[in-house]
PDB file of C-alpha atoms in Angstrom:
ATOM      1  CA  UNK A   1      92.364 103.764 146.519  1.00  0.00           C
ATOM      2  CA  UNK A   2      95.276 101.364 146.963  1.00  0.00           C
ATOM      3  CA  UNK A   3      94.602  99.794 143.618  1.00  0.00           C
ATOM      4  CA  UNK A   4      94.309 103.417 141.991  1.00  0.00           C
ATOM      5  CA  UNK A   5      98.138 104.455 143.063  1.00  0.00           C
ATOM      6  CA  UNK A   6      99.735 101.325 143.138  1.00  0.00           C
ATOM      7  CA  UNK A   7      98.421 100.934 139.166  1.00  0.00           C
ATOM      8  CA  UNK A   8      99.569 104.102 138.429  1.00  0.00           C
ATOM      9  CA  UNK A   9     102.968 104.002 140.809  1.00  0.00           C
ATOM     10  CA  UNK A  10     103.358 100.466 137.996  1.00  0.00           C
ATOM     11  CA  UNK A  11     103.271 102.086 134.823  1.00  0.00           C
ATOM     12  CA  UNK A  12     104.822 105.098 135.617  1.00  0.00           C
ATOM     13  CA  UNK A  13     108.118 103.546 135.689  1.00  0.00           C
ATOM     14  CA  UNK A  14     108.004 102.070 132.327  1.00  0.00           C
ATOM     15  CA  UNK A  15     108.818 103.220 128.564  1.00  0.00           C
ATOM     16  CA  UNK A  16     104.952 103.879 128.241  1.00  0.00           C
ATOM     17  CA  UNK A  17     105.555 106.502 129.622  1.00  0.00           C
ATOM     18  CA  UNK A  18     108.090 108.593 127.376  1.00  0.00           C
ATOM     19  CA  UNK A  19     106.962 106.852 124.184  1.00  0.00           C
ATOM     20  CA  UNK A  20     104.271 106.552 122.050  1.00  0.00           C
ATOM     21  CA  UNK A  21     103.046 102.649 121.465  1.00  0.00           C
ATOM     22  CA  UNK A  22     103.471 103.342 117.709  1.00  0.00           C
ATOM     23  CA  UNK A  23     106.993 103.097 118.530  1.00  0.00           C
ATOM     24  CA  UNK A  24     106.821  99.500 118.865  1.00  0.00           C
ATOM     25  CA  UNK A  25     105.133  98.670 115.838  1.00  0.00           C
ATOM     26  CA  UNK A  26     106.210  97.568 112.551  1.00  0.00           C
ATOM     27  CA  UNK A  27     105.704 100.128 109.561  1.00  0.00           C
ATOM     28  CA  UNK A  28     103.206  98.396 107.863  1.00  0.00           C
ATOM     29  CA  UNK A  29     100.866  97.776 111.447  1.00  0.00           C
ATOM     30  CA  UNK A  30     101.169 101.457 112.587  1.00  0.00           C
ATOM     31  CA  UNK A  31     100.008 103.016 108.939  1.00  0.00           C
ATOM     32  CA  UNK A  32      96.586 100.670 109.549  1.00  0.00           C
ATOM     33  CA  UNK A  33      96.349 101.689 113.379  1.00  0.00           C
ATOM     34  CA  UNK A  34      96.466 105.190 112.673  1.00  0.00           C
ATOM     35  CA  UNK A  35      94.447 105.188 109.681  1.00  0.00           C
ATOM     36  CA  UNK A  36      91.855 103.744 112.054  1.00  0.00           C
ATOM     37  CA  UNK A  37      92.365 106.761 113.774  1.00  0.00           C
ATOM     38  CA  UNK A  38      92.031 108.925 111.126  1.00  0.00           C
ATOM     39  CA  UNK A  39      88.633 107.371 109.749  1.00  0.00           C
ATOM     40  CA  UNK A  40      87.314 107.426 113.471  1.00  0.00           C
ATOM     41  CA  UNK A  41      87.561 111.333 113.857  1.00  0.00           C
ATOM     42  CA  UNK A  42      84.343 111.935 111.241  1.00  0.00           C
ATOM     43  CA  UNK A  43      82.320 109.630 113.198  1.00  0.00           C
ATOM     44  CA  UNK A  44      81.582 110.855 116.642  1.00  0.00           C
ATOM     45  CA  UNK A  45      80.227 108.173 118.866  1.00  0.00           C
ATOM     46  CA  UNK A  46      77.228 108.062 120.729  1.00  0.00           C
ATOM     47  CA  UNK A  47      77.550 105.600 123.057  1.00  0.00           C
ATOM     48  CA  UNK A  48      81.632 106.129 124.842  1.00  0.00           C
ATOM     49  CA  UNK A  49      82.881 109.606 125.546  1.00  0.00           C
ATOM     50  CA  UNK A  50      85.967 110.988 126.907  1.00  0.00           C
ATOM     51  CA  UNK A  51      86.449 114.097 129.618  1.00  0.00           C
ATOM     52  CA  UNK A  52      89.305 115.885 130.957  1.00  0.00           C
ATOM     53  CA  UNK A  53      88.755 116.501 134.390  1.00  0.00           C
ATOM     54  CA  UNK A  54      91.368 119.449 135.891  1.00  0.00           C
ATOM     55  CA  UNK A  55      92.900 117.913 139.442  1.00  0.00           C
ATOM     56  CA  UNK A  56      95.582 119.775 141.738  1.00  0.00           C
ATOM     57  CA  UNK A  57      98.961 117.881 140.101  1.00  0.00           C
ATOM     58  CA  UNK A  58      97.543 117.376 136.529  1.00  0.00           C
ATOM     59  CA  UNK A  59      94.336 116.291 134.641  1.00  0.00           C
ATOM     60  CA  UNK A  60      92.208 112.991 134.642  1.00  0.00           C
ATOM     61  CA  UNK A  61      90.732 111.450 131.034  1.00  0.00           C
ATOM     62  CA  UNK A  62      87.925 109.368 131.856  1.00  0.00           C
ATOM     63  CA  UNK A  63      86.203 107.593 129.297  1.00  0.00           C
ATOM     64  CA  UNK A  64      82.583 106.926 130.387  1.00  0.00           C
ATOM     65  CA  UNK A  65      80.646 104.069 128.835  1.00  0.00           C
ATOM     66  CA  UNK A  66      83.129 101.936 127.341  1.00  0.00           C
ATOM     67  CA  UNK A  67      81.461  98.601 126.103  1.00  0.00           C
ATOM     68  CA  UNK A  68      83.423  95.314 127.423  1.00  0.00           C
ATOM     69  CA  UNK A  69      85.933  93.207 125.744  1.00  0.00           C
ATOM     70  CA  UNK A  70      86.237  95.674 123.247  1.00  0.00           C
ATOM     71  CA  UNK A  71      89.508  96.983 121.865  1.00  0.00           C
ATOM     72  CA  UNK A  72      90.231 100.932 122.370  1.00  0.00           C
ATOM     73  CA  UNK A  73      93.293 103.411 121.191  1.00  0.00           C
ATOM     74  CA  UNK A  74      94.498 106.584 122.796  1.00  0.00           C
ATOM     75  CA  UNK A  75      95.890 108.774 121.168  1.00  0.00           C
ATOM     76  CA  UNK A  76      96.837 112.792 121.016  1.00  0.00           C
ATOM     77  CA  UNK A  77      96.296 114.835 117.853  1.00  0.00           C
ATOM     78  CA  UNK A  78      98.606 117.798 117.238  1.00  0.00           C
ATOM     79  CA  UNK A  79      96.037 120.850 116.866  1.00  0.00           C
ATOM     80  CA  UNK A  80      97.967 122.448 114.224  1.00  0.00           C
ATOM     81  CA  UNK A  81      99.267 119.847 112.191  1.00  0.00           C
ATOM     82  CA  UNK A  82      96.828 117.002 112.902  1.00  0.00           C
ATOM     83  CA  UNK A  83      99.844 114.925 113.311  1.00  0.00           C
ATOM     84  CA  UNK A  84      98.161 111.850 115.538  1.00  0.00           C
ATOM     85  CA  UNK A  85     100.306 109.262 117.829  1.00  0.00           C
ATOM     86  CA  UNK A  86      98.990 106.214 119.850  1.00  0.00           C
ATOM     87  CA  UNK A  87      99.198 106.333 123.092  1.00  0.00           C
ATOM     88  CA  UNK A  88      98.026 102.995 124.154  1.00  0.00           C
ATOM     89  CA  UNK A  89      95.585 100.047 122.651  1.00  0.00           C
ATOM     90  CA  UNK A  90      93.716  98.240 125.642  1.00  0.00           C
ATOM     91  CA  UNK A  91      90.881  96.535 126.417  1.00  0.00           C
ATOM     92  CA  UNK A  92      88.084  97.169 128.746  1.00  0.00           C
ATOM     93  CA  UNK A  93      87.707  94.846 131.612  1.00  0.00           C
ATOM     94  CA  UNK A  94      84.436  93.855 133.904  1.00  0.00           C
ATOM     95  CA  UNK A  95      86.440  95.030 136.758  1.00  0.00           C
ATOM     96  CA  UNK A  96      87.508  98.436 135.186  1.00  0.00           C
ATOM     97  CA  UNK A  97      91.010  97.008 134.624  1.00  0.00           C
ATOM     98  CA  UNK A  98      92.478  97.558 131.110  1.00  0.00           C
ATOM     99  CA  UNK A  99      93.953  94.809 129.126  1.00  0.00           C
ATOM    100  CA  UNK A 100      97.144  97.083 127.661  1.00  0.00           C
ATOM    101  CA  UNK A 101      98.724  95.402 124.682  1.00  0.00           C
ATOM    102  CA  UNK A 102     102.757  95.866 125.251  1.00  0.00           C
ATOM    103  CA  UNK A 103     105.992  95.696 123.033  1.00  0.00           C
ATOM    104  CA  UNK A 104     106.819  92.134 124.359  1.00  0.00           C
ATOM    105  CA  UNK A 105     104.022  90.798 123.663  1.00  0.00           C
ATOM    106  CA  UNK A 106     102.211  89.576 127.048  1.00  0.00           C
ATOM    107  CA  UNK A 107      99.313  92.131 127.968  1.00  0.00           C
ATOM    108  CA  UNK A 108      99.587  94.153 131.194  1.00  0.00           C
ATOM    109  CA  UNK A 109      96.821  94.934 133.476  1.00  0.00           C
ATOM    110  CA  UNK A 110      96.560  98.115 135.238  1.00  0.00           C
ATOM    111  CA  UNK A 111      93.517 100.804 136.325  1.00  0.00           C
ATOM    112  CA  UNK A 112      94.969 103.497 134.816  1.00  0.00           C
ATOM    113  CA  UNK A 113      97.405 104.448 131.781  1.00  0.00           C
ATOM    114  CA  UNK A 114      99.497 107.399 132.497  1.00  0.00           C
ATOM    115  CA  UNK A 115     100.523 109.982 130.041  1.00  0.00           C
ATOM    116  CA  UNK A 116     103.111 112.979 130.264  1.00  0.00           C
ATOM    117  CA  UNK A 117     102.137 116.482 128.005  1.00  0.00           C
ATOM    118  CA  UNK A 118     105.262 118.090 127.274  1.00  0.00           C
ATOM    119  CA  UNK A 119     106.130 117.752 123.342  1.00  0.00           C
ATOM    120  CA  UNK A 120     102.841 119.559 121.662  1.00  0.00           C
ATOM    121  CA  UNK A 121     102.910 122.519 124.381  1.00  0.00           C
ATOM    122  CA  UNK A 122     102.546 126.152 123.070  1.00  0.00           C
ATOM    123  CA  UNK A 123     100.815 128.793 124.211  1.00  0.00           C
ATOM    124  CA  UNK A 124      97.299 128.888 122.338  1.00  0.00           C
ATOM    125  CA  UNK A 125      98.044 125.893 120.333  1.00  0.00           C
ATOM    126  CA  UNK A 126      94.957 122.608 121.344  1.00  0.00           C
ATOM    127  CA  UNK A 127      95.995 119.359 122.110  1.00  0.00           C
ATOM    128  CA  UNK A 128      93.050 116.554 121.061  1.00  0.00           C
ATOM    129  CA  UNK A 129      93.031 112.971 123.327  1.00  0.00           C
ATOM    130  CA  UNK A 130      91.389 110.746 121.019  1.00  0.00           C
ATOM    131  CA  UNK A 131      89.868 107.702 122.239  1.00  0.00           C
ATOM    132  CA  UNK A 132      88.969 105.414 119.530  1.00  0.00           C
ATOM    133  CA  UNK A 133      86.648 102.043 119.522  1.00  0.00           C
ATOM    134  CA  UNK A 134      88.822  99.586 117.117  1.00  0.00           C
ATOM    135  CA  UNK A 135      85.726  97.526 115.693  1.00  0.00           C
ATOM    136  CA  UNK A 136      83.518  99.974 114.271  1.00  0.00           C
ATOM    137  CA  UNK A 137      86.290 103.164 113.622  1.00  0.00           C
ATOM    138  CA  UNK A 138      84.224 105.450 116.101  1.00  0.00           C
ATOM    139  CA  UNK A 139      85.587 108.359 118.755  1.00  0.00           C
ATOM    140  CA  UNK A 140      85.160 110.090 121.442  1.00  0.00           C
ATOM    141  CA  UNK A 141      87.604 113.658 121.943  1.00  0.00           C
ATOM    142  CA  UNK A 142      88.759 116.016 124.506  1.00  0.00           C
ATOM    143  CA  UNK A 143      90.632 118.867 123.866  1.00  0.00           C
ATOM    144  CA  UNK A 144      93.035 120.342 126.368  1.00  0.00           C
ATOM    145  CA  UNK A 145      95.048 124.141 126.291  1.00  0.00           C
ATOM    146  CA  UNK A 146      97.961 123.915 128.199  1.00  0.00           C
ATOM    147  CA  UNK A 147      97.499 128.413 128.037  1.00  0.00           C
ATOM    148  CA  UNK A 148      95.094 129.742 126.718  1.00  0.00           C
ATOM    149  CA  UNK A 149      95.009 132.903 124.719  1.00  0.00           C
ATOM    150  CA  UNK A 150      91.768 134.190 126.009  1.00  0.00           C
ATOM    151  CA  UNK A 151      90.032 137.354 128.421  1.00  0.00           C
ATOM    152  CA  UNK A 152      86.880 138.917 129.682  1.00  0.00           C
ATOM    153  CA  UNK A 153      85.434 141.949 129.624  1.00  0.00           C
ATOM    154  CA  UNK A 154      83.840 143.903 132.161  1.00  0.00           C
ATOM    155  CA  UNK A 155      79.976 142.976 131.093  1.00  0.00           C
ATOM    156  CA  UNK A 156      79.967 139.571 130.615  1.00  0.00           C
ATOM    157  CA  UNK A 157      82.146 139.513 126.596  1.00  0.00           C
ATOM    158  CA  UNK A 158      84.782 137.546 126.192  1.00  0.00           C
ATOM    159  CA  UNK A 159      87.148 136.144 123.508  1.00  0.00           C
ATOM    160  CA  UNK A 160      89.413 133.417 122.647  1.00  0.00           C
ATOM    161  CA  UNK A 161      92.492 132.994 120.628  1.00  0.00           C
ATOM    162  CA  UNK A 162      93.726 129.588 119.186  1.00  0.00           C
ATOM    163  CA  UNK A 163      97.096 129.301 116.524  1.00  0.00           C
ATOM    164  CA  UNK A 164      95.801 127.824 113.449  1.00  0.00           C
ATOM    165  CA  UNK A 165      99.313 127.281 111.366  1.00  0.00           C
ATOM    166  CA  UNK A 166     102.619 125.700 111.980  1.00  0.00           C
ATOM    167  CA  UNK A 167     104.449 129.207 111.447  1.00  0.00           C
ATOM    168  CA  UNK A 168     102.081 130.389 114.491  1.00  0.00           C
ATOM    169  CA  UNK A 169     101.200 133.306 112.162  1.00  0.00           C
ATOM    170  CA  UNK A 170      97.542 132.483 111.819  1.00  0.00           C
ATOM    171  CA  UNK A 171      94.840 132.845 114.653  1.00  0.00           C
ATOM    172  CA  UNK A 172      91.040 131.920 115.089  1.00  0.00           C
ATOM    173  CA  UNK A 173      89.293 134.236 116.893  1.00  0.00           C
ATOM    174  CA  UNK A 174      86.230 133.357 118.724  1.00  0.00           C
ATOM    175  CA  UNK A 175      84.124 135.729 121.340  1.00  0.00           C
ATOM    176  CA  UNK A 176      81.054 135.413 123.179  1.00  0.00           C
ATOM    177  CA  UNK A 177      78.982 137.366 125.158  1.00  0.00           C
ATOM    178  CA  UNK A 178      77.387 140.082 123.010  1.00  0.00           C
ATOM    179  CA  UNK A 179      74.034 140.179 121.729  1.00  0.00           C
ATOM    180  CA  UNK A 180      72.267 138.210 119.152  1.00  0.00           C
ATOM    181  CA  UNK A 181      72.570 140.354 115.971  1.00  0.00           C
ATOM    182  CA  UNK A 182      74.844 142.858 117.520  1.00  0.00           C
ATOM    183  CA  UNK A 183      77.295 144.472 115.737  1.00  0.00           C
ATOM    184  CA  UNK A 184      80.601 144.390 117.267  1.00  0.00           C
ATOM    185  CA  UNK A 185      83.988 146.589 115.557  1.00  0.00           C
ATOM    186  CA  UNK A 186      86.771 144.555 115.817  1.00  0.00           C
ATOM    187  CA  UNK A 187      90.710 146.590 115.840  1.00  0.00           C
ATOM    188  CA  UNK A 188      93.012 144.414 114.902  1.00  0.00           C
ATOM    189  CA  UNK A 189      96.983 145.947 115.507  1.00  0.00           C
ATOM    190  CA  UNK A 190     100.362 144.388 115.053  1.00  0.00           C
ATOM    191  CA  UNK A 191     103.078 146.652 114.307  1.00  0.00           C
ATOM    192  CA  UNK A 192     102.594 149.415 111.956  1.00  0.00           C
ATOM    193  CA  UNK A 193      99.345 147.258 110.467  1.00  0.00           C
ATOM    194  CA  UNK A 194      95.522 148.132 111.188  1.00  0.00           C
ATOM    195  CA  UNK A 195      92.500 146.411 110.501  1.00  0.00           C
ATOM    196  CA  UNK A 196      89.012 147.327 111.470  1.00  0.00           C
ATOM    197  CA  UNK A 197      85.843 145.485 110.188  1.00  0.00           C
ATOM    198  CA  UNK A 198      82.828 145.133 111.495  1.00  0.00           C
ATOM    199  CA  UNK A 199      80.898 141.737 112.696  1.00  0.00           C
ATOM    200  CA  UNK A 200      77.792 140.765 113.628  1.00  0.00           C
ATOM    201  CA  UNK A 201      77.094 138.389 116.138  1.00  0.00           C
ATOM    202  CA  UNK A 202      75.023 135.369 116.022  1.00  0.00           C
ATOM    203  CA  UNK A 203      71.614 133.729 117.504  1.00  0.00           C
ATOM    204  CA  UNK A 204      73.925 132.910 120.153  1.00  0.00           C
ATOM    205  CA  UNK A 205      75.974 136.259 120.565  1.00  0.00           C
ATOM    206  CA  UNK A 206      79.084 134.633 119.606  1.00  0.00           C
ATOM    207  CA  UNK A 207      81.568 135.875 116.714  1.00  0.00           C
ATOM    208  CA  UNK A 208      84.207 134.029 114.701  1.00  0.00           C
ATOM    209  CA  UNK A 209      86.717 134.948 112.659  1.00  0.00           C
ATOM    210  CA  UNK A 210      90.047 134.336 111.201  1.00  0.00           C
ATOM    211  CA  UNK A 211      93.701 136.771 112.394  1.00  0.00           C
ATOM    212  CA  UNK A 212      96.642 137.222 110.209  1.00  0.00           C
ATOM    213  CA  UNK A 213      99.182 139.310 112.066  1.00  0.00           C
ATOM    214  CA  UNK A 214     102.235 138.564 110.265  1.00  0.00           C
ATOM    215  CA  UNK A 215     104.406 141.847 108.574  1.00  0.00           C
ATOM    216  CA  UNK A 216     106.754 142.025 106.029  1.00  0.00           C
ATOM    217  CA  UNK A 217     110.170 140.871 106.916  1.00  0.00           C
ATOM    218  CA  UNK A 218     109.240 139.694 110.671  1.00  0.00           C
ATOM    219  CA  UNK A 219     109.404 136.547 112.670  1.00  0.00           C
ATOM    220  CA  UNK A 220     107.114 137.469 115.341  1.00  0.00           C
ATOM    221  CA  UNK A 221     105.959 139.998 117.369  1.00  0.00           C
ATOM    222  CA  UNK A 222     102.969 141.423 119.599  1.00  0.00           C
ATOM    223  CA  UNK A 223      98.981 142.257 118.286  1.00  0.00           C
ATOM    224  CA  UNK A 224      96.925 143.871 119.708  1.00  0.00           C
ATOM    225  CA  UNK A 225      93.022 142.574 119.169  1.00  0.00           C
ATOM    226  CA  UNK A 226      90.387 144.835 120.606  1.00  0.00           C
ATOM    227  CA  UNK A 227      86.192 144.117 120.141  1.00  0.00           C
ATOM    228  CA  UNK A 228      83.549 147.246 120.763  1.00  0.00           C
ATOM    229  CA  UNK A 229      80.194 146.665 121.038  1.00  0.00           C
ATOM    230  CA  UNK A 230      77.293 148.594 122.578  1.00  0.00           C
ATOM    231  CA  UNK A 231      78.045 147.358 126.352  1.00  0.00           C
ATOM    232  CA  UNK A 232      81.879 148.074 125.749  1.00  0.00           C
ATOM    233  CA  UNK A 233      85.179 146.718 124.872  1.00  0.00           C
ATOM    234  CA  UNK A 234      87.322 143.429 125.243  1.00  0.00           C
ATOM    235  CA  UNK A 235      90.594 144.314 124.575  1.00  0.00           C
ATOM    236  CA  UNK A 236      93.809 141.033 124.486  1.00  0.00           C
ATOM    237  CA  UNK A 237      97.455 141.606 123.674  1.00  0.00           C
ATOM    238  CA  UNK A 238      98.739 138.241 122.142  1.00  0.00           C
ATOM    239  CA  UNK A 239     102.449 136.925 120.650  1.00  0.00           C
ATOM    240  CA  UNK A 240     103.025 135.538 117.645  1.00  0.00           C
ATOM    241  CA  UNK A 241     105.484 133.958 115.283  1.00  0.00           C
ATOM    242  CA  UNK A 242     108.755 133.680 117.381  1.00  0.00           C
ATOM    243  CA  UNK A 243     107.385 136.149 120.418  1.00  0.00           C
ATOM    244  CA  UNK A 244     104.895 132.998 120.965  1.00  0.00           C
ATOM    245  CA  UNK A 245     107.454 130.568 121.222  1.00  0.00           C
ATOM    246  CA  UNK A 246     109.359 133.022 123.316  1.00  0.00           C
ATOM    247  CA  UNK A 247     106.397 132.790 125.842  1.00  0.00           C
ATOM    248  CA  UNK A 248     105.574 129.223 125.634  1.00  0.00           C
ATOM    249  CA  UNK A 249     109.398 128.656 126.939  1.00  0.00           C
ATOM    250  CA  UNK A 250     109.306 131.266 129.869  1.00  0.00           C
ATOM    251  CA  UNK A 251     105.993 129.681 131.162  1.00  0.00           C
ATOM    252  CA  UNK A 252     106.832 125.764 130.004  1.00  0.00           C
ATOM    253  CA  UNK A 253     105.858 123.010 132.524  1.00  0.00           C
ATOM    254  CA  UNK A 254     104.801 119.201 131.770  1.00  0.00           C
ATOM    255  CA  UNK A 255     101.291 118.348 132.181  1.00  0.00           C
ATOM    256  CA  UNK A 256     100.788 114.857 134.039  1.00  0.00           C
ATOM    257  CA  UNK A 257      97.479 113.261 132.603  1.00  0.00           C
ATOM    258  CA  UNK A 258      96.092 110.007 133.719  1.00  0.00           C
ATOM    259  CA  UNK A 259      93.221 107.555 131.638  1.00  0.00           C
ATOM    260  CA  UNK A 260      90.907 105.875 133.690  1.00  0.00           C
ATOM    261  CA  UNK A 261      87.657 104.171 132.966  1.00  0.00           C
ATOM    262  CA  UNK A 262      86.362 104.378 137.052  1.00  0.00           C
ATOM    263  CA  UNK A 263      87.295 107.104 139.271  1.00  0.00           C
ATOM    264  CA  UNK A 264      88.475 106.852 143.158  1.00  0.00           C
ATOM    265  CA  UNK A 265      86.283 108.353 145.451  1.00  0.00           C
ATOM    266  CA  UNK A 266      87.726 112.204 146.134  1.00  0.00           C
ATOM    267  CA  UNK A 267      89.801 114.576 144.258  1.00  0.00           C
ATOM    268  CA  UNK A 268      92.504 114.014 147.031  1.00  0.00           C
ATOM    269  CA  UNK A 269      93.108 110.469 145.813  1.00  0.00           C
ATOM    270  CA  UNK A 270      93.712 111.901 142.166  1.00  0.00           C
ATOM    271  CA  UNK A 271      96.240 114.488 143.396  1.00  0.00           C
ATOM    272  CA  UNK A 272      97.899 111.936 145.457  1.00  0.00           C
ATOM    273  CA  UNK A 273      98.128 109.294 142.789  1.00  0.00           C
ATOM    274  CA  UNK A 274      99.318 112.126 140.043  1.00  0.00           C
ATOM    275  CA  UNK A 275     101.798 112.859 142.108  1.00  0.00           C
ATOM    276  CA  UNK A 276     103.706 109.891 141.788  1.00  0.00           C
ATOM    277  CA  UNK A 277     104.608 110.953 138.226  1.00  0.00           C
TER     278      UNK A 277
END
């Protein structure tokens, strides 16, 4: 426990903190590092993975099943641009200390590598942690919504909105909850604009489709997606375009995240030790 807080107390107070590692590479060095990256994300490894792990005063990554003496990157992935920056490149230790490579040169040894969310935050927008394994190019992700679009109906349907372009004028829709082959009518509103269609949901009772709420001439503004099917409806109100931003700002907060390969022994010792950030 002592270890756990006085690693993370450490690094805390440095530049890791507030900027990306990439930072402190030349040109030529951080092109290759995050090609690596890149290359890694279409081959999904099956020995490491990576969780998120919701605590009182943030969120825990652990990775789980890191080989030894090998060298790993974190990094996040914008969800809508697939813009990528590297967080940290360590190595795994016996002892479940990391081997952090550092601007100066000299590694640094700590349990954990801290991380502040605060840059990529929008309402409905993902946020992928990448963890990468540097000699063979393979990854393990977690994706994190700082607020989520999303609801649930009254008999078990619900749905789930995610901002697929930079203008945050484009939407995925995905629902669950309905029955295999059912046919659900989806309303789509926004403005003086209707839409109706009708899907059909899958083997699993889950539906998928793409929103466009955008009218002529406006920014932004409020839709209004609602889903029928035999049991009911799901109804969500959502923002987009400028009204999204709008939102993201009224509700904005940082998100403390820590790494760790080993995790203390209760949930109070993560909320302690995150709340040293």
């Amino acid at each position: 426990m002592r270890v756990w807080i006085a690693s993370l107390f450490l690094l805390g107070t440095g530049c890791a903190m507030t900027q990306p590692i990439t930072k402190w590479w030349a040109p030529i060095e951080k092109e290759h590092h995050l090609k690596i990256i890149r290359e890694s994300l279409s081959r999904p490894s099956d020995q490491f993975s990576l969780h998120l792990i919701p605590v009182e005063n943030g969120y825990v990554l652990k990775g789980h099943r890191l080989s030894l003496h090998d060298t790993y990157f974190l990094a996040t992935m914008d969800g809508i641009t697939g813009a990528v920056d590297i967080l940290y490149e360590f190595e795994n230790l016996p002892d479940g200390t990391l081997k952090i490579k550092t601007a100066q040169g000299a590694p640094r040894y700590a349990a954990t590598l801290p991380h502040i969310e605060h840059e990529k935050v929008l309402v409905g927008k993902p946020i992928d942690y990448v963890l990468v394994r540097k000699k063979d190019v393979t990854s393990a992700v977690a994706t994190f919504f700082p607020y989520r679009l999303q609801t649930e109906g009254q008999h078990g349907e619900s749905l789930f909105l995610t901002v697929t372009h930079p203008m945050l004028t484009r939407f995925a829709l995905e629902a669950k909850g309905f029955e295999p082959g059912e046919a659900v009518l989806l309303t789509h509103r926004s403005g003086d604009k209707k839409e109706t269609k009708t899907l059909t949901a899958d083997a699993q009772g889950e539906i998928a489709t793409p929103l466009n709420p955008t009218l002529l001439g406006k920014l932004g503004g409020q839709a209004t997606l609602t889903l029928t099917g035999m049991k009911g409806s799901v109804q969500i109100e959502y923002p987009w375009g400028g009204q999204l931003e709008n939102q993201t700002f009224k509700k904005y907060r940082a998100f403390p995240m820590v790494f760790v390969t080993r995790l203390p022994q209760t949930s109070e010792t993560h909320s302690y030790a995150l709340s040293l950030l």
